[in-house]
Amino acid sequence: VAYGWLSFLTDYGNEDGFVASCHGVIAGLAPHARVIDVTHEVPRHDVRRGAIVLAAVVPYLPESVHVAVVDPGVGTDRRGVAVVTGRGVLVGPDNGLLCPAADALGGPTSAFELTDPRYRLPAVSATFHGRDVFAPAAGHVAAGLDPSALGPAVPPDTLVRLPVPVARLVDGPAGSLDAEVVHVDRFGNVELAADGRLLAAAGIVSGSPVLLGTPGGQWDLARVETFGSVPAGEPLLFVDSAGRAALAVNQGSAAAVFALRAGDVVRLTRADR
Amino acid sequence: VAYGWLSFLTDYGNEDGFVASCHGVIAGLAPHARVIDVTHEVPRHDVRRGAIVLAAVVPYLPESVHVAVVDPGVGTDRRGVAVVTGRGVLVGPDNGLLCPAADALGGPTSAFELTDPRYRLPAVSATFHGRDVFAPAAGHVAAGLDPSALGPAVPPDTLVRLPVPVARLVDGPAGSLDAEVVHVDRFGNVELAADGRLLAAAGIVSGSPVLLGTPGGQWDLARVETFGSVPAGEPLLFVDSAGRAALAVNQGSAAAVFALRAGDVVRLTRADR
Amino acid sequence: VAYGWLSFLTDYGNEDGFVASCHGVIAGLAPHARVIDVTHEVPRHDVRRGAIVLAAVVPYLPESVHVAVVDPGVGTDRRGVAVVTGRGVLVGPDNGLLCPAADALGGPTSAFELTDPRYRLPAVSATFHGRDVFAPAAGHVAAGLDPSALGPAVPPDTLVRLPVPVARLVDGPAGSLDAEVVHVDRFGNVELAADGRLLAAAGIVSGSPVLLGTPGGQWDLARVETFGSVPAGEPLLFVDSAGRAALAVNQGSAAAVFALRAGDVVRLTRADR
């Protein structure tokens, strides 16, 4: 089966032409296919952030070959893999980057290590596997190559997975919850690992007053539906467009106000109990 | 009528994958169409800057569905609209963002509010209408949907418009003019609301010496044709590629030298009278 | 001959819509063709950096019309040219930007000055030749126009070339070499003008200990294959994905550690002789 679409995510940035070289390799192998750039501004080597962004975007893309490269281990013995799901194929390093997106596409059904030299560039550099290994593999798959031709099967349960971020009730079903910051976006909105269901399990529903505890302090805010539900400059807790609990400040930056970044754990407690 | 092209402008930035989710929604609805990204680096919530950039670009694009989202009021009761012109359709929030571009395309001939749920995603988030409302509407129109199907007609003269920036003669036809800074580009070039005709009406023509008054001081410069008309480091007044009067410093930044930003008003006076 | 692909490199940045206007002009003239953006983040007026990036990318692109605009001389009498090679056509200002890429595509076989007004926009601004001159020329060539129709032939040996960067043995074949920094990438990796062959001619092969002399000091490091060959935080000398000798720090920034930037010259000496 050939694919009409690819997606592409890296930490390469857009200054140096690295992304364009990969686009060129894909264009040569699958000239019919079109590429949607997910982002190339993942902070260098931040596998976790790359994984979060990719998983949030893939449900909205057409069925695709998704190439993702955030690869601090390039040139070491970490595996390169193609992960097949019920809704597309993911190609990249086996370092945890791909699994959340694979789960968002229904979970991995099979996986293959990228070892067959026929599906790499003739000369593979030690430092640019995006161009020399991953883009060629993806281009071949988009052109119709069965992923099983890329190399030996990898049992999906041996794929490297990142630690599951903290998201748990603390004092029983109507008490508090602890949740890890998984993403801070360009607007300073702080996305938590908890979803709306876990908020509700802690008794936090639309309109609830909430006490927020961070590593640095405590704040009162409200669980509301959207930014405009509170005055400009006021904080809020809402369920964001990825379905996750998130902290924001209307027309401000929650990350700055609450001094939060990815990996921090916050406690949310319904305040009127 | 279907469209082969869309354009896309936002303040989403390119780090978080927001833009890619919208591209994915469009790709699913109008896979034949191609998207030109105008910019996604509009400063957050800067509706005015987004409007200026969009209006400068659309005359050079093929006939398109133009999606633009700079939307500080997302989740409030501001309208989402499709604005039909003689040369394409604009889709976005009704907050002034679209009208200058509509004018550049001949003016709005009709407009429709985006209310029909069939042309939104099944679940509409409170905070990401780019993905859930505007991209779907644009994708459907690109695929051939008549914009009137999107929702009730909106009289074009009720569309929200930004204040018209200052651009006026001060002391009669051969005297001075006041002009508002409408845009500062990446090079520090300062674009004014005045055009070359207004400059001429003030007696300022190619070669004229000019006195520039800013909120912070006064400078002498020349009205010339291009950067290279003055030595490196010297200021100039010229008519830029959008047809507007603009201040620049050859191989430098006029915004830095003159301490100007969007919204400031400057006075230009022919200096040899 | 028509082209199915173009590439596009500028120093326009992505904030102001300049790039999109050019895309629009190309789309109007060659709607069948697709454009790969090489980068638009070349530092303003840095012709040399643009030339290095373009030359590194073009070998990996399909046969294309390559438009490149880093043009401090816009509006002066510098020529605009189309440079024909055995593997595609380059279009841009004749200021040295295009020649390294032309060489990477087999060398210029002919060149033409962009003078025929039929292949420009009807109104040519003094400051935005990317949109008004270069994009139209490239669009016409992509649509099948013979480049010789664009204007008078330019002898390829009169094309402006940048100075060749320093890369030379110092004390005979087994001694030291001097090499100029040609590029610092987003990761702080420092690319030198020397290639692996010149390293070998100086006796520096995989595993060799090396003494690095910079304008600011001296360091010991090893010539290895890739980042992971040394511990995190340690420096290395390797041959990068463009085939050039390069300095890096594993998970760090060589440019910061060694205080190097483009144009600096370093001395590499095999340290165990």
Short mmCIF file of N, CA, C and O in Angstrom, two decimals, chain B residues 17-67:
data_model
loop_
_atom_site.label_atom_id
_atom_site.label_comp_id
_atom_site.label_asym_id
_atom_site.label_seq_id
_atom_site.Cartn_x
_atom_site.Cartn_y
_atom_site.Cartn_z
N GLY B 17 3.05 22.29 16.87
CA GLY B 17 2.26 21.40 16.03
C GLY B 17 0.85 21.87 15.77
O GLY B 17 0.08 21.20 15.08
N PHE B 18 0.47 23.04 16.26
CA PHE B 18 -0.89 23.54 16.05
C PHE B 18 -1.15 23.73 14.54
O PHE B 18 -2.22 23.40 14.03
N VAL B 19 -0.18 24.31 13.87
CA VAL B 19 -0.32 24.55 12.44
C VAL B 19 -0.49 23.24 11.68
O VAL B 19 -1.34 23.12 10.79
N ALA B 20 0.28 22.23 12.08
CA ALA B 20 0.22 20.95 11.38
C ALA B 20 -1.13 20.28 11.56
O ALA B 20 -1.65 19.65 10.62
N SER B 21 -1.74 20.40 12.74
CA SER B 21 -3.07 19.82 12.92
C SER B 21 -4.06 20.44 11.95
O SER B 21 -4.90 19.74 11.37
N CYS B 22 -3.97 21.74 11.76
CA CYS B 22 -4.86 22.40 10.80
C CYS B 22 -4.58 21.94 9.38
O CYS B 22 -5.50 21.69 8.60
N HIS B 23 -3.29 21.84 9.04
CA HIS B 23 -2.95 21.31 7.71
C HIS B 23 -3.56 19.92 7.52
O HIS B 23 -4.04 19.59 6.43
N GLY B 24 -3.53 19.12 8.57
CA GLY B 24 -4.08 17.77 8.47
C GLY B 24 -5.57 17.79 8.22
O GLY B 24 -6.08 17.02 7.39
N VAL B 25 -6.28 18.66 8.91
CA VAL B 25 -7.74 18.76 8.72
C VAL B 25 -8.05 19.19 7.29
O VAL B 25 -8.94 18.62 6.63
N ILE B 26 -7.30 20.16 6.79
CA ILE B 26 -7.50 20.62 5.41
C ILE B 26 -7.19 19.49 4.43
O ILE B 26 -7.93 19.27 3.46
N ALA B 27 -6.11 18.78 4.68
CA ALA B 27 -5.71 17.69 3.78
C ALA B 27 -6.79 16.62 3.70
O ALA B 27 -7.03 16.03 2.64
N GLY B 28 -7.45 16.38 4.83
CA GLY B 28 -8.50 15.37 4.83
C GLY B 28 -9.73 15.79 4.03
O GLY B 28 -10.39 14.96 3.40
N LEU B 29 -10.03 17.08 4.04
CA LEU B 29 -11.24 17.57 3.39
C LEU B 29 -11.02 17.97 1.94
O LEU B 29 -11.92 17.89 1.12
N ALA B 30 -9.83 18.45 1.63
CA ALA B 30 -9.54 18.96 0.29
C ALA B 30 -8.16 18.46 -0.14
O ALA B 30 -7.24 19.25 -0.32
N PRO B 31 -8.04 17.14 -0.30
CA PRO B 31 -6.70 16.58 -0.56
C PRO B 31 -6.09 17.06 -1.87
O PRO B 31 -4.87 17.00 -2.02
N HIS B 32 -6.91 17.55 -2.78
CA HIS B 32 -6.37 18.04 -4.05
C HIS B 32 -5.71 19.40 -3.88
O HIS B 32 -4.92 19.83 -4.72
N ALA B 33 -6.05 20.14 -2.83
CA ALA B 33 -5.64 21.54 -2.74
C ALA B 33 -4.27 21.67 -2.08
O ALA B 33 -3.87 20.82 -1.29
N ARG B 34 -3.56 22.74 -2.39
CA ARG B 34 -2.26 22.99 -1.79
C ARG B 34 -2.32 24.27 -0.97
O ARG B 34 -3.08 25.17 -1.26
N VAL B 35 -1.52 24.28 0.09
CA VAL B 35 -1.60 25.35 1.08
C VAL B 35 -0.30 26.15 1.06
O VAL B 35 0.78 25.58 1.15
N ILE B 36 -0.41 27.46 0.94
CA ILE B 36 0.75 28.35 1.09
C ILE B 36 0.67 28.98 2.48
O ILE B 36 -0.31 29.65 2.81
N ASP B 37 1.69 28.72 3.30
CA ASP B 37 1.74 29.33 4.62
C ASP B 37 2.18 30.78 4.49
O ASP B 37 3.29 31.05 4.02
N VAL B 38 1.33 31.70 4.89
CA VAL B 38 1.67 33.12 4.80
C VAL B 38 2.67 33.45 5.91
O VAL B 38 3.76 33.96 5.66
N THR B 39 2.30 33.20 7.12
CA THR B 39 3.22 33.21 8.26
C THR B 39 2.45 32.66 9.43
O THR B 39 1.22 32.76 9.49
N HIS B 40 3.18 32.07 10.37
CA HIS B 40 2.58 31.66 11.65
C HIS B 40 3.29 32.36 12.80
O HIS B 40 3.13 31.98 13.95
N GLU B 41 4.06 33.38 12.46
CA GLU B 41 4.86 34.10 13.45
C GLU B 41 4.28 35.48 13.75
O GLU B 41 5.01 36.37 14.21
N VAL B 42 3.00 35.68 13.50
CA VAL B 42 2.37 36.91 13.98
C VAL B 42 2.51 36.93 15.50
O VAL B 42 2.29 35.93 16.16
N PRO B 43 2.92 38.09 16.08
CA PRO B 43 3.00 38.11 17.54
C PRO B 43 1.63 37.78 18.14
O PRO B 43 0.59 38.17 17.60
N ARG B 44 1.66 37.06 19.25
CA ARG B 44 0.42 36.56 19.87
C ARG B 44 -0.65 37.65 19.97
O ARG B 44 -0.40 38.71 20.54
N HIS B 45 -1.80 37.37 19.43
CA HIS B 45 -2.99 38.21 19.56
C HIS B 45 -2.88 39.56 18.85
O HIS B 45 -3.71 40.43 19.05
N ASP B 46 -1.85 39.74 18.02
CA ASP B 46 -1.66 41.02 17.33
C ASP B 46 -2.48 41.02 16.04
O ASP B 46 -1.96 40.83 14.94
N VAL B 47 -3.77 41.25 16.19
CA VAL B 47 -4.71 41.20 15.07
C VAL B 47 -4.30 42.19 13.98
O VAL B 47 -4.33 41.88 12.79
N ARG B 48 -3.87 43.34 14.42
CA ARG B 48 -3.53 44.37 13.46
C ARG B 48 -2.34 43.98 12.58
O ARG B 48 -2.37 44.16 11.36
N ARG B 49 -1.32 43.43 13.20
CA ARG B 49 -0.18 43.01 12.39
C ARG B 49 -0.55 41.88 11.45
O ARG B 49 -0.13 41.84 10.29
N GLY B 50 -1.34 40.93 11.96
CA GLY B 50 -1.80 39.85 11.08
C GLY B 50 -2.55 40.40 9.87
O GLY B 50 -2.35 39.95 8.74
N ALA B 51 -3.39 41.40 10.12
CA ALA B 51 -4.19 41.98 9.03
C ALA B 51 -3.30 42.64 7.99
O ALA B 51 -3.54 42.53 6.78
N ILE B 52 -2.28 43.36 8.45
CA ILE B 52 -1.36 44.05 7.53
C ILE B 52 -0.59 43.06 6.66
O ILE B 52 -0.46 43.23 5.44
N VAL B 53 -0.07 42.01 7.30
CA VAL B 53 0.71 41.03 6.55
C VAL B 53 -0.17 40.32 5.53
O VAL B 53 0.18 40.17 4.35
N LEU B 54 -1.35 39.89 5.96
CA LEU B 54 -2.25 39.16 5.05
C LEU B 54 -2.62 40.03 3.84
O LEU B 54 -2.58 39.56 2.69
N ALA B 55 -2.95 41.29 4.10
CA ALA B 55 -3.36 42.16 3.00
C ALA B 55 -2.22 42.41 2.02
O ALA B 55 -2.45 42.60 0.82
N ALA B 56 -0.98 42.41 2.52
CA ALA B 56 0.16 42.63 1.63
C ALA B 56 0.44 41.42 0.74
O ALA B 56 0.97 41.57 -0.36
N VAL B 57 0.10 40.24 1.23
CA VAL B 57 0.45 39.01 0.51
C VAL B 57 -0.64 38.56 -0.48
O VAL B 57 -0.33 38.11 -1.58
N VAL B 58 -1.91 38.67 -0.10
CA VAL B 58 -2.96 38.04 -0.92
C VAL B 58 -2.98 38.49 -2.37
O VAL B 58 -3.32 37.67 -3.24
N PRO B 59 -2.60 39.74 -2.71
CA PRO B 59 -2.64 40.07 -4.14
C PRO B 59 -1.68 39.23 -4.98
O PRO B 59 -1.85 39.14 -6.21
N TYR B 60 -0.69 38.62 -4.35
CA TYR B 60 0.30 37.85 -5.10
C TYR B 60 0.01 36.36 -5.09
O TYR B 60 0.75 35.58 -5.68
N LEU B 61 -1.04 35.94 -4.40
CA LEU B 61 -1.38 34.52 -4.33
C LEU B 61 -2.39 34.17 -5.43
O LEU B 61 -3.15 35.01 -5.88
N PRO B 62 -2.41 32.91 -5.84
CA PRO B 62 -3.47 32.49 -6.76
C PRO B 62 -4.82 32.60 -6.05
O PRO B 62 -4.88 32.73 -4.83
N GLU B 63 -5.89 32.54 -6.81
CA GLU B 63 -7.22 32.61 -6.21
C GLU B 63 -7.36 31.46 -5.21
O GLU B 63 -7.14 30.30 -5.55
N SER B 64 -7.69 31.79 -3.98
CA SER B 64 -7.53 30.86 -2.87
C SER B 64 -8.65 30.98 -1.86
O SER B 64 -9.42 31.94 -1.87
N VAL B 65 -8.70 30.00 -0.96
CA VAL B 65 -9.39 30.16 0.31
C VAL B 65 -8.32 30.53 1.33
O VAL B 65 -7.38 29.76 1.56
N HIS B 66 -8.43 31.71 1.90
CA HIS B 66 -7.43 32.22 2.83
C HIS B 66 -7.93 32.01 4.25
O HIS B 66 -8.93 32.60 4.64
N VAL B 67 -7.24 31.19 5.01
CA VAL B 67 -7.59 30.97 6.41
C VAL B 67 -6.64 31.80 7.26
O VAL B 67 -5.42 31.70 7.10
#
